[in-house]
């Protein structure tokens, strides 16, 4: 396996929402990791244990999370 995880954030509300997930608890990733926005291709290195994303009304954000 590649060890990659994929996380989708869905916002069904009529207003923008910030949605969070615990990287350690829910994705079982410890330490540094990289996220890639699969819609726009932007990559970011992260260390925070919470991944928080602002999602537009009725929007979706899809990330690939890798060690």
mmCIF file with all atom_site columns, N, CA and C in Angstrom:
data_model
loop_
_atom_site.group_PDB
_atom_site.id
_atom_site.type_symbol
_atom_site.label_atom_id
_atom_site.label_alt_id
_atom_site.label_comp_id
_atom_site.label_asym_id
_atom_site.label_entity_id
_atom_site.label_seq_id
_atom_site.pdbx_PDB_ins_code
_atom_site.Cartn_x
_atom_site.Cartn_y
_atom_site.Cartn_z
_atom_site.occupancy
_atom_site.B_iso_or_equiv
_atom_site.pdbx_formal_charge
_atom_site.auth_seq_id
_atom_site.auth_comp_id
_atom_site.auth_asym_id
_atom_site.auth_atom_id
_atom_site.pdbx_PDB_model_num
ATOM 1   N N  . UNK A 1 1  ? 0.828   -1.189 0.000  1.00 0.00 ? 1  UNK A N  1
ATOM 2   C CA . UNK A 1 1  ? 0.000   0.000  0.000  1.00 0.00 ? 1  UNK A CA 1
ATOM 3   C C  . UNK A 1 1  ? 0.873   1.253  0.000  1.00 0.00 ? 1  UNK A C  1
ATOM 4   N N  . UNK A 1 2  ? 0.299   2.356  -0.403 1.00 0.00 ? 2  UNK A N  1
ATOM 5   C CA . UNK A 1 2  ? 1.047   3.604  -0.489 1.00 0.00 ? 2  UNK A CA 1
ATOM 6   C C  . UNK A 1 2  ? 1.086   4.359  0.829  1.00 0.00 ? 2  UNK A C  1
ATOM 7   N N  . UNK A 1 3  ? 0.179   4.079  1.734  1.00 0.00 ? 3  UNK A N  1
ATOM 8   C CA . UNK A 1 3  ? 0.125   4.805  2.992  1.00 0.00 ? 3  UNK A CA 1
ATOM 9   C C  . UNK A 1 3  ? -0.619  6.122  2.889  1.00 0.00 ? 3  UNK A C  1
ATOM 10  N N  . UNK A 1 4  ? -1.089  6.461  1.694  1.00 0.00 ? 4  UNK A N  1
ATOM 11  C CA . UNK A 1 4  ? -1.858  7.692  1.522  1.00 0.00 ? 4  UNK A CA 1
ATOM 12  C C  . UNK A 1 4  ? -3.261  7.524  2.074  1.00 0.00 ? 4  UNK A C  1
ATOM 13  N N  . UNK A 1 5  ? -3.803  8.625  2.565  1.00 0.00 ? 5  UNK A N  1
ATOM 14  C CA . UNK A 1 5  ? -5.195  8.664  3.018  1.00 0.00 ? 5  UNK A CA 1
ATOM 15  C C  . UNK A 1 5  ? -5.891  9.747  2.204  1.00 0.00 ? 5  UNK A C  1
ATOM 16  N N  . UNK A 1 6  ? -7.172  9.591  2.008  1.00 0.00 ? 6  UNK A N  1
ATOM 17  C CA . UNK A 1 6  ? -7.958  10.587 1.283  1.00 0.00 ? 6  UNK A CA 1
ATOM 18  C C  . UNK A 1 6  ? -9.073  11.072 2.186  1.00 0.00 ? 6  UNK A C  1
ATOM 19  N N  . UNK A 1 7  ? -9.234  12.389 2.247  1.00 0.00 ? 7  UNK A N  1
ATOM 20  C CA . UNK A 1 7  ? -10.228 12.987 3.134  1.00 0.00 ? 7  UNK A CA 1
ATOM 21  C C  . UNK A 1 7  ? -11.088 13.941 2.322  1.00 0.00 ? 7  UNK A C  1
ATOM 22  N N  . UNK A 1 8  ? -12.389 13.757 2.402  1.00 0.00 ? 8  UNK A N  1
ATOM 23  C CA . UNK A 1 8  ? -13.338 14.651 1.729  1.00 0.00 ? 8  UNK A CA 1
ATOM 24  C C  . UNK A 1 8  ? -14.127 15.413 2.791  1.00 0.00 ? 8  UNK A C  1
ATOM 25  N N  . UNK A 1 9  ? -14.246 16.705 2.578  1.00 0.00 ? 9  UNK A N  1
ATOM 26  C CA . UNK A 1 9  ? -15.038 17.564 3.453  1.00 0.00 ? 9  UNK A CA 1
ATOM 27  C C  . UNK A 1 9  ? -16.232 18.057 2.648  1.00 0.00 ? 9  UNK A C  1
ATOM 28  N N  . UNK A 1 10 ? -17.441 17.836 3.157  1.00 0.00 ? 10 UNK A N  1
ATOM 29  C CA . UNK A 1 10 ? -18.669 18.246 2.489  1.00 0.00 ? 10 UNK A CA 1
ATOM 30  C C  . UNK A 1 10 ? -19.401 19.275 3.337  1.00 0.00 ? 10 UNK A C  1
ATOM 31  N N  . UNK A 1 11 ? -19.869 20.329 2.706  1.00 0.00 ? 11 UNK A N  1
ATOM 32  C CA . UNK A 1 11 ? -20.649 21.345 3.406  1.00 0.00 ? 11 UNK A CA 1
ATOM 33  C C  . UNK A 1 11 ? -22.012 21.460 2.733  1.00 0.00 ? 11 UNK A C  1
ATOM 34  N N  . UNK A 1 12 ? -23.031 20.945 3.391  1.00 0.00 ? 12 UNK A N  1
ATOM 35  C CA . UNK A 1 12 ? -24.392 21.007 2.851  1.00 0.00 ? 12 UNK A CA 1
ATOM 36  C C  . UNK A 1 12 ? -25.135 22.267 3.300  1.00 0.00 ? 12 UNK A C  1
ATOM 37  N N  . UNK A 1 13 ? -24.480 23.099 4.096  1.00 0.00 ? 13 UNK A N  1
ATOM 38  C CA . UNK A 1 13 ? -25.119 24.305 4.634  1.00 0.00 ? 13 UNK A CA 1
ATOM 39  C C  . UNK A 1 13 ? -25.169 25.432 3.600  1.00 0.00 ? 13 UNK A C  1
ATOM 40  N N  . UNK A 1 14 ? -25.988 26.433 3.880  1.00 0.00 ? 14 UNK A N  1
ATOM 41  C CA . UNK A 1 14 ? -26.122 27.600 3.001  1.00 0.00 ? 14 UNK A CA 1
ATOM 42  C C  . UNK A 1 14 ? -25.065 28.669 3.283  1.00 0.00 ? 14 UNK A C  1
ATOM 43  N N  . UNK A 1 15 ? -24.197 28.434 4.268  1.00 0.00 ? 15 UNK A N  1
ATOM 44  C CA . UNK A 1 15 ? -23.116 29.365 4.596  1.00 0.00 ? 15 UNK A CA 1
ATOM 45  C C  . UNK A 1 15 ? -21.798 28.594 4.649  1.00 0.00 ? 15 UNK A C  1
ATOM 46  N N  . UNK A 1 16 ? -20.693 29.310 4.492  1.00 0.00 ? 16 UNK A N  1
ATOM 47  C CA . UNK A 1 16 ? -19.373 28.682 4.581  1.00 0.00 ? 16 UNK A CA 1
ATOM 48  C C  . UNK A 1 16 ? -19.183 28.089 5.974  1.00 0.00 ? 16 UNK A C  1
ATOM 49  N N  . UNK A 1 17 ? -18.485 26.974 6.056  1.00 0.00 ? 17 UNK A N  1
ATOM 50  C CA . UNK A 1 17 ? -18.243 26.289 7.323  1.00 0.00 ? 17 UNK A CA 1
ATOM 51  C C  . UNK A 1 17 ? -16.774 25.905 7.416  1.00 0.00 ? 17 UNK A C  1
ATOM 52  N N  . UNK A 1 18 ? -16.241 25.921 8.632  1.00 0.00 ? 18 UNK A N  1
ATOM 53  C CA . UNK A 1 18 ? -14.918 25.363 8.877  1.00 0.00 ? 18 UNK A CA 1
ATOM 54  C C  . UNK A 1 18 ? -15.117 23.970 9.452  1.00 0.00 ? 18 UNK A C  1
ATOM 55  N N  . UNK A 1 19 ? -14.509 22.991 8.802  1.00 0.00 ? 19 UNK A N  1
ATOM 56  C CA . UNK A 1 19 ? -14.664 21.590 9.193  1.00 0.00 ? 19 UNK A CA 1
ATOM 57  C C  . UNK A 1 19 ? -13.281 21.073 9.582  1.00 0.00 ? 19 UNK A C  1
ATOM 58  N N  . UNK A 1 20 ? -13.213 20.300 10.664 1.00 0.00 ? 20 UNK A N  1
ATOM 59  C CA . UNK A 1 20 ? -11.931 19.808 11.165 1.00 0.00 ? 20 UNK A CA 1
ATOM 60  C C  . UNK A 1 20 ? -11.939 18.297 11.339 1.00 0.00 ? 20 UNK A C  1
ATOM 61  N N  . UNK A 1 21 ? -10.733 17.722 11.244 1.00 0.00 ? 21 UNK A N  1
ATOM 62  C CA . UNK A 1 21 ? -10.548 16.295 11.504 1.00 0.00 ? 21 UNK A CA 1
ATOM 63  C C  . UNK A 1 21 ? -9.230  16.139 12.265 1.00 0.00 ? 21 UNK A C  1
ATOM 64  N N  . UNK A 1 22 ? -9.192  15.211 13.215 1.00 0.00 ? 22 UNK A N  1
ATOM 65  C CA . UNK A 1 22 ? -7.967  14.923 13.955 1.00 0.00 ? 22 UNK A CA 1
ATOM 66  C C  . UNK A 1 22 ? -7.094  14.004 13.109 1.00 0.00 ? 22 UNK A C  1
ATOM 67  N N  . UNK A 1 23 ? -5.921  14.502 12.742 1.00 0.00 ? 23 UNK A N  1
ATOM 68  C CA . UNK A 1 23 ? -5.020  13.728 11.887 1.00 0.00 ? 23 UNK A CA 1
ATOM 69  C C  . UNK A 1 23 ? -4.531  12.478 12.612 1.00 0.00 ? 23 UNK A C  1
ATOM 70  N N  . UNK A 1 24 ? -4.213  12.617 13.883 1.00 0.00 ? 24 UNK A N  1
ATOM 71  C CA . UNK A 1 24 ? -3.725  11.471 14.654 1.00 0.00 ? 24 UNK A CA 1
ATOM 72  C C  . UNK A 1 24 ? -4.840  10.478 14.951 1.00 0.00 ? 24 UNK A C  1
ATOM 73  N N  . UNK A 1 25 ? -5.938  10.973 15.515 1.00 0.00 ? 25 UNK A N  1
ATOM 74  C CA . UNK A 1 25 ? -7.013  10.090 15.967 1.00 0.00 ? 25 UNK A CA 1
ATOM 75  C C  . UNK A 1 25 ? -7.794  9.460  14.810 1.00 0.00 ? 25 UNK A C  1
ATOM 76  N N  . UNK A 1 26 ? -8.166  10.240 13.812 1.00 0.00 ? 26 UNK A N  1
ATOM 77  C CA . UNK A 1 26 ? -9.041  9.736  12.757 1.00 0.00 ? 26 UNK A CA 1
ATOM 78  C C  . UNK A 1 26 ? -8.295  9.193  11.542 1.00 0.00 ? 26 UNK A C  1
ATOM 79  N N  . UNK A 1 27 ? -7.071  9.710  11.311 1.00 0.00 ? 27 UNK A N  1
ATOM 80  C CA . UNK A 1 27 ? -6.308  9.247  10.147 1.00 0.00 ? 27 UNK A CA 1
ATOM 81  C C  . UNK A 1 27 ? -5.094  8.404  10.525 1.00 0.00 ? 27 UNK A C  1
ATOM 82  N N  . UNK A 1 28 ? -4.791  8.323  11.830 1.00 0.00 ? 28 UNK A N  1
ATOM 83  C CA . UNK A 1 28 ? -3.660  7.543  12.342 1.00 0.00 ? 28 UNK A CA 1
ATOM 84  C C  . UNK A 1 28 ? -2.332  7.978  11.731 1.00 0.00 ? 28 UNK A C  1
ATOM 85  N N  . UNK A 1 29 ? -2.144  9.299  11.612 1.00 0.00 ? 29 UNK A N  1
ATOM 86  C CA . UNK A 1 29 ? -0.893  9.853  11.107 1.00 0.00 ? 29 UNK A CA 1
ATOM 87  C C  . UNK A 1 29 ? -0.239  10.629 12.241 1.00 0.00 ? 29 UNK A C  1
ATOM 88  N N  . UNK A 1 30 ? 1.027   10.289 12.535 1.00 0.00 ? 30 UNK A N  1
ATOM 89  C CA . UNK A 1 30 ? 1.783   10.970 13.589 1.00 0.00 ? 30 UNK A CA 1
ATOM 90  C C  . UNK A 1 30 ? 2.853   11.841 12.950 1.00 0.00 ? 30 UNK A C  1
ATOM 91  N N  . UNK A 1 31 ? 3.098   13.013 13.543 1.00 0.00 ? 31 UNK A N  1
ATOM 92  C CA . UNK A 1 31 ? 4.185   13.869 13.086 1.00 0.00 ? 31 UNK A CA 1
ATOM 93  C C  . UNK A 1 31 ? 3.852   14.649 11.825 1.00 0.00 ? 31 UNK A C  1
ATOM 94  N N  . UNK A 1 32 ? 4.893   14.937 11.057 1.00 0.00 ? 32 UNK A N  1
ATOM 95  C CA . UNK A 1 32 ? 4.736   15.735 9.836  1.00 0.00 ? 32 UNK A CA 1
ATOM 96  C C  . UNK A 1 32 ? 3.997   14.958 8.751  1.00 0.00 ? 32 UNK A C  1
ATOM 97  N N  . UNK A 1 33 ? 3.254   15.686 7.940  1.00 0.00 ? 33 UNK A N  1
ATOM 98  C CA . UNK A 1 33 ? 2.546   15.082 6.813  1.00 0.00 ? 33 UNK A CA 1
ATOM 99  C C  . UNK A 1 33 ? 2.343   16.145 5.742  1.00 0.00 ? 33 UNK A C  1
ATOM 100 N N  . UNK A 1 34 ? 1.968   15.698 4.564  1.00 0.00 ? 34 UNK A N  1
ATOM 101 C CA . UNK A 1 34 ? 1.706   16.599 3.444  1.00 0.00 ? 34 UNK A CA 1
ATOM 102 C C  . UNK A 1 34 ? 0.268   16.415 2.999  1.00 0.00 ? 34 UNK A C  1
ATOM 103 N N  . UNK A 1 35 ? -0.386  17.557 2.705  1.00 0.00 ? 35 UNK A N  1
ATOM 104 C CA . UNK A 1 35 ? -1.725  17.477 2.126  1.00 0.00 ? 35 UNK A CA 1
ATOM 105 C C  . UNK A 1 35 ? -1.666  18.019 0.704  1.00 0.00 ? 35 UNK A C  1
ATOM 106 N N  . UNK A 1 36 ? -2.467  17.429 -0.157 1.00 0.00 ? 36 UNK A N  1
ATOM 107 C CA . UNK A 1 36 ? -2.584  17.908 -1.532 1.00 0.00 ? 36 UNK A CA 1
ATOM 108 C C  . UNK A 1 36 ? -4.058  18.099 -1.830 1.00 0.00 ? 36 UNK A C  1
ATOM 109 N N  . UNK A 1 37 ? -4.428  19.315 -2.199 1.00 0.00 ? 37 UNK A N  1
ATOM 110 C CA . UNK A 1 37 ? -5.805  19.599 -2.619 1.00 0.00 ? 37 UNK A CA 1
ATOM 111 C C  . UNK A 1 37 ? -5.967  18.985 -4.008 1.00 0.00 ? 37 UNK A C  1
ATOM 112 N N  . UNK A 1 38 ? -6.801  17.987 -4.123 1.00 0.00 ? 38 UNK A N  1
ATOM 113 C CA . UNK A 1 38 ? -6.930  17.262 -5.393 1.00 0.00 ? 38 UNK A CA 1
ATOM 114 C C  . UNK A 1 38 ? -7.708  18.019 -6.452 1.00 0.00 ? 38 UNK A C  1
ATOM 115 N N  . UNK A 1 39 ? -8.390  19.099 -6.086 1.00 0.00 ? 39 UNK A N  1
ATOM 116 C CA . UNK A 1 39 ? -9.094  19.908 -7.091 1.00 0.00 ? 39 UNK A CA 1
ATOM 117 C C  . UNK A 1 39 ? -8.148  20.909 -7.743 1.00 0.00 ? 39 UNK A C  1
ATOM 118 N N  . UNK A 1 40 ? -7.271  21.541 -6.933 1.00 0.00 ? 40 UNK A N  1
ATOM 119 C CA . UNK A 1 40 ? -6.402  22.588 -7.491 1.00 0.00 ? 40 UNK A CA 1
ATOM 120 C C  . UNK A 1 40 ? -4.934  22.187 -7.571 1.00 0.00 ? 40 UNK A C  1
ATOM 121 N N  . UNK A 1 41 ? -4.568  21.060 -6.971 1.00 0.00 ? 41 UNK A N  1
ATOM 122 C CA . UNK A 1 41 ? -3.207  20.549 -7.064 1.00 0.00 ? 41 UNK A CA 1
ATOM 123 C C  . UNK A 1 41 ? -2.210  21.158 -6.096 1.00 0.00 ? 41 UNK A C  1
ATOM 124 N N  . UNK A 1 42 ? -2.655  22.027 -5.202 1.00 0.00 ? 42 UNK A N  1
ATOM 125 C CA . UNK A 1 42 ? -1.749  22.693 -4.259 1.00 0.00 ? 42 UNK A CA 1
ATOM 126 C C  . UNK A 1 42 ? -1.328  21.726 -3.156 1.00 0.00 ? 42 UNK A C  1
ATOM 127 N N  . UNK A 1 43 ? -0.007  21.696 -2.860 1.00 0.00 ? 43 UNK A N  1
ATOM 128 C CA . UNK A 1 43 ? 0.532   20.867 -1.786 1.00 0.00 ? 43 UNK A CA 1
ATOM 129 C C  . UNK A 1 43 ? 0.999   21.744 -0.635 1.00 0.00 ? 43 UNK A C  1
ATOM 130 N N  . UNK A 1 44 ? 0.872   21.209 0.582  1.00 0.00 ? 44 UNK A N  1
ATOM 131 C CA . UNK A 1 44 ? 1.295   21.912 1.791  1.00 0.00 ? 44 UNK A CA 1
ATOM 132 C C  . UNK A 1 44 ? 1.852   20.923 2.784  1.00 0.00 ? 44 UNK A C  1
ATOM 133 N N  . UNK A 1 45 ? 2.965   21.261 3.415  1.00 0.00 ? 45 UNK A N  1
ATOM 134 C CA . UNK A 1 45 ? 3.477   20.443 4.513  1.00 0.00 ? 45 UNK A CA 1
ATOM 135 C C  . UNK A 1 45 ? 2.810   20.913 5.792  1.00 0.00 ? 45 UNK A C  1
ATOM 136 N N  . UNK A 1 46 ? 2.446   19.969 6.644  1.00 0.00 ? 46 UNK A N  1
ATOM 137 C CA . UNK A 1 46 ? 1.745   20.288 7.880  1.00 0.00 ? 46 UNK A CA 1
ATOM 138 C C  . UNK A 1 46 ? 2.351   19.545 9.055  1.00 0.00 ? 46 UNK A C  1
ATOM 139 N N  . UNK A 1 47 ? 2.160   20.117 10.236 1.00 0.00 ? 47 UNK A N  1
ATOM 140 C CA . UNK A 1 47 ? 2.554   19.449 11.478 1.00 0.00 ? 47 UNK A CA 1
ATOM 141 C C  . UNK A 1 47 ? 1.409   19.414 12.479 1.00 0.00 ? 47 UNK A C  1
ATOM 142 N N  . UNK A 1 48 ? 0.414   20.266 12.316 1.00 0.00 ? 48 UNK A N  1
ATOM 143 C CA . UNK A 1 48 ? -0.707  20.353 13.256 1.00 0.00 ? 48 UNK A CA 1
ATOM 144 C C  . UNK A 1 48 ? -1.489  19.048 13.286 1.00 0.00 ? 48 UNK A C  1
ATOM 145 N N  . UNK A 1 49 ? -1.964  18.699 14.470 1.00 0.00 ? 49 UNK A N  1
ATOM 146 C CA . UNK A 1 49 ? -2.725  17.460 14.608 1.00 0.00 ? 49 UNK A CA 1
ATOM 147 C C  . UNK A 1 49 ? -4.195  17.604 14.226 1.00 0.00 ? 49 UNK A C  1
ATOM 148 N N  . UNK A 1 50 ? -4.649  18.842 13.991 1.00 0.00 ? 50 UNK A N  1
ATOM 149 C CA . UNK A 1 50 ? -6.005  19.061 13.491 1.00 0.00 ? 50 UNK A CA 1
ATOM 150 C C  . UNK A 1 50 ? -5.904  19.622 12.081 1.00 0.00 ? 50 UNK A C  1
ATOM 151 N N  . UNK A 1 51 ? -6.627  19.046 11.177 1.00 0.00 ? 51 UNK A N  1
ATOM 152 C CA . UNK A 1 51 ? -6.706  19.553 9.811  1.00 0.00 ? 51 UNK A CA 1
ATOM 153 C C  . UNK A 1 51 ? -8.045  20.269 9.696  1.00 0.00 ? 51 UNK A C  1
ATOM 154 N N  . UNK A 1 52 ? -8.006  21.589 9.562  1.00 0.00 ? 52 UNK A N  1
ATOM 155 C CA . UNK A 1 52 ? -9.214  22.406 9.481  1.00 0.00 ? 52 UNK A CA 1
ATOM 156 C C  . UNK A 1 52 ? -9.293  23.041 8.109  1.00 0.00 ? 52 UNK A C  1
ATOM 157 N N  . UNK A 1 53 ? -10.480 23.022 7.528  1.00 0.00 ? 53 UNK A N  1
ATOM 158 C CA . UNK A 1 53 ? -10.679 23.497 6.170  1.00 0.00 ? 53 UNK A CA 1
ATOM 159 C C  . UNK A 1 53 ? -11.931 24.364 6.102  1.00 0.00 ? 53 UNK A C  1
ATOM 160 N N  . UNK A 1 54 ? -11.805 25.517 5.456  1.00 0.00 ? 54 UNK A N  1
ATOM 161 C CA . UNK A 1 54 ? -12.974 26.353 5.186  1.00 0.00 ? 54 UNK A CA 1
ATOM 162 C C  . UNK A 1 54 ? -13.613 25.844 3.890  1.00 0.00 ? 54 UNK A C  1
ATOM 163 N N  . UNK A 1 55 ? -14.877 25.475 3.974  1.00 0.00 ? 55 UNK A N  1
ATOM 164 C CA . UNK A 1 55 ? -15.587 24.910 2.824  1.00 0.00 ? 55 UNK A CA 1
ATOM 165 C C  . UNK A 1 55 ? -16.746 25.836 2.460  1.00 0.00 ? 55 UNK A C  1
ATOM 166 N N  . UNK A 1 56 ? -16.802 26.224 1.201  1.00 0.00 ? 56 UNK A N  1
ATOM 167 C CA . UNK A 1 56 ? -17.863 27.106 0.714  1.00 0.00 ? 56 UNK A CA 1
ATOM 168 C C  . UNK A 1 56 ? -19.241 26.456 0.854  1.00 0.00 ? 56 UNK A C  1
ATOM 169 N N  . UNK A 1 57 ? -20.307 27.272 0.832  1.00 0.00 ? 57 UNK A N  1
ATOM 170 C CA . UNK A 1 57 ? -21.661 26.709 0.896  1.00 0.00 ? 57 UNK A CA 1
ATOM 171 C C  . UNK A 1 57 ? -21.873 25.673 -0.209 1.00 0.00 ? 57 UNK A C  1
ATOM 172 N N  . UNK A 1 58 ? -22.404 24.535 0.149  1.00 0.00 ? 58 UNK A N  1
ATOM 173 C CA . UNK A 1 58 ? -22.680 23.426 -0.780 1.00 0.00 ? 58 UNK A CA 1
ATOM 174 C C  . UNK A 1 58 ? -21.427 22.982 -1.518 1.00 0.00 ? 58 UNK A C  1
ATOM 175 N N  . UNK A 1 59 ? -20.271 23.156 -0.876 1.00 0.00 ? 59 UNK A N  1
ATOM 176 C CA . UNK A 1 59 ? -18.990 22.835 -1.515 1.00 0.00 ? 59 UNK A CA 1
ATOM 177 C C  . UNK A 1 59 ? -18.377 21.564 -0.984 1.00 0.00 ? 59 UNK A C  1
ATOM 178 N N  . UNK A 1 60 ? -17.320 21.150 -1.667 1.00 0.00 ? 60 UNK A N  1
ATOM 179 C CA . UNK A 1 60 ? -16.569 19.957 -1.320 1.00 0.00 ? 60 UNK A CA 1
ATOM 180 C C  . UNK A 1 60 ? -15.091 20.259 -1.452 1.00 0.00 ? 60 UNK A C  1
ATOM 181 N N  . UNK A 1 61 ? -14.297 19.753 -0.522 1.00 0.00 ? 61 UNK A N  1
ATOM 182 C CA . UNK A 1 61 ? -12.841 19.828 -0.611 1.00 0.00 ? 61 UNK A CA 1
ATOM 183 C C  . UNK A 1 61 ? -12.318 18.405 -0.464 1.00 0.00 ? 61 UNK A C  1
ATOM 184 N N  . UNK A 1 62 ? -11.392 18.009 -1.330 1.00 0.00 ? 62 UNK A N  1
ATOM 185 C CA . UNK A 1 62 ? -10.835 16.666 -1.308 1.00 0.00 ? 62 UNK A CA 1
ATOM 186 C C  . UNK A 1 62 ? -9.326  16.751 -1.191 1.00 0.00 ? 62 UNK A C  1
ATOM 187 N N  . UNK A 1 63 ? -8.771  16.084 -0.147 1.00 0.00 ? 63 UNK A N  1
ATOM 188 C CA . UNK A 1 63 ? -7.330  16.088 0.087  1.00 0.00 ? 63 UNK A CA 1
ATOM 189 C C  . UNK A 1 63 ? -6.766  14.689 0.036  1.00 0.00 ? 63 UNK A C  1
ATOM 190 N N  . UNK A 1 64 ? -5.540  14.599 -0.457 1.00 0.00 ? 64 UNK A N  1
ATOM 191 C CA . UNK A 1 64 ? -4.716  13.401 -0.284 1.00 0.00 ? 64 UNK A CA 1
ATOM 192 C C  . UNK A 1 64 ? -3.745  13.735 0.842  1.00 0.00 ? 64 UNK A C  1
ATOM 193 N N  . UNK A 1 65 ? -3.685  12.896 1.860  1.00 0.00 ? 65 UNK A N  1
ATOM 194 C CA . UNK A 1 65 ? -2.819  13.123 3.007  1.00 0.00 ? 65 UNK A CA 1
ATOM 195 C C  . UNK A 1 65 ? -1.758  12.025 2.993  1.00 0.00 ? 65 UNK A C  1
ATOM 196 N N  . UNK A 1 66 ? -0.494  12.438 3.013  1.00 0.00 ? 66 UNK A N  1
ATOM 197 C CA . UNK A 1 66 ? 0.585   11.446 2.968  1.00 0.00 ? 66 UNK A CA 1
ATOM 198 C C  . UNK A 1 66 ? 1.665   11.797 3.972  1.00 0.00 ? 66 UNK A C  1
ATOM 199 N N  . UNK A 1 67 ? 2.384   10.809 4.402  1.00 0.00 ? 67 UNK A N  1
ATOM 200 C CA . UNK A 1 67 ? 3.471   10.936 5.365  1.00 0.00 ? 67 UNK A CA 1
ATOM 201 C C  . UNK A 1 67 ? 4.683   11.494 4.682  1.00 0.00 ? 67 UNK A C  1
#
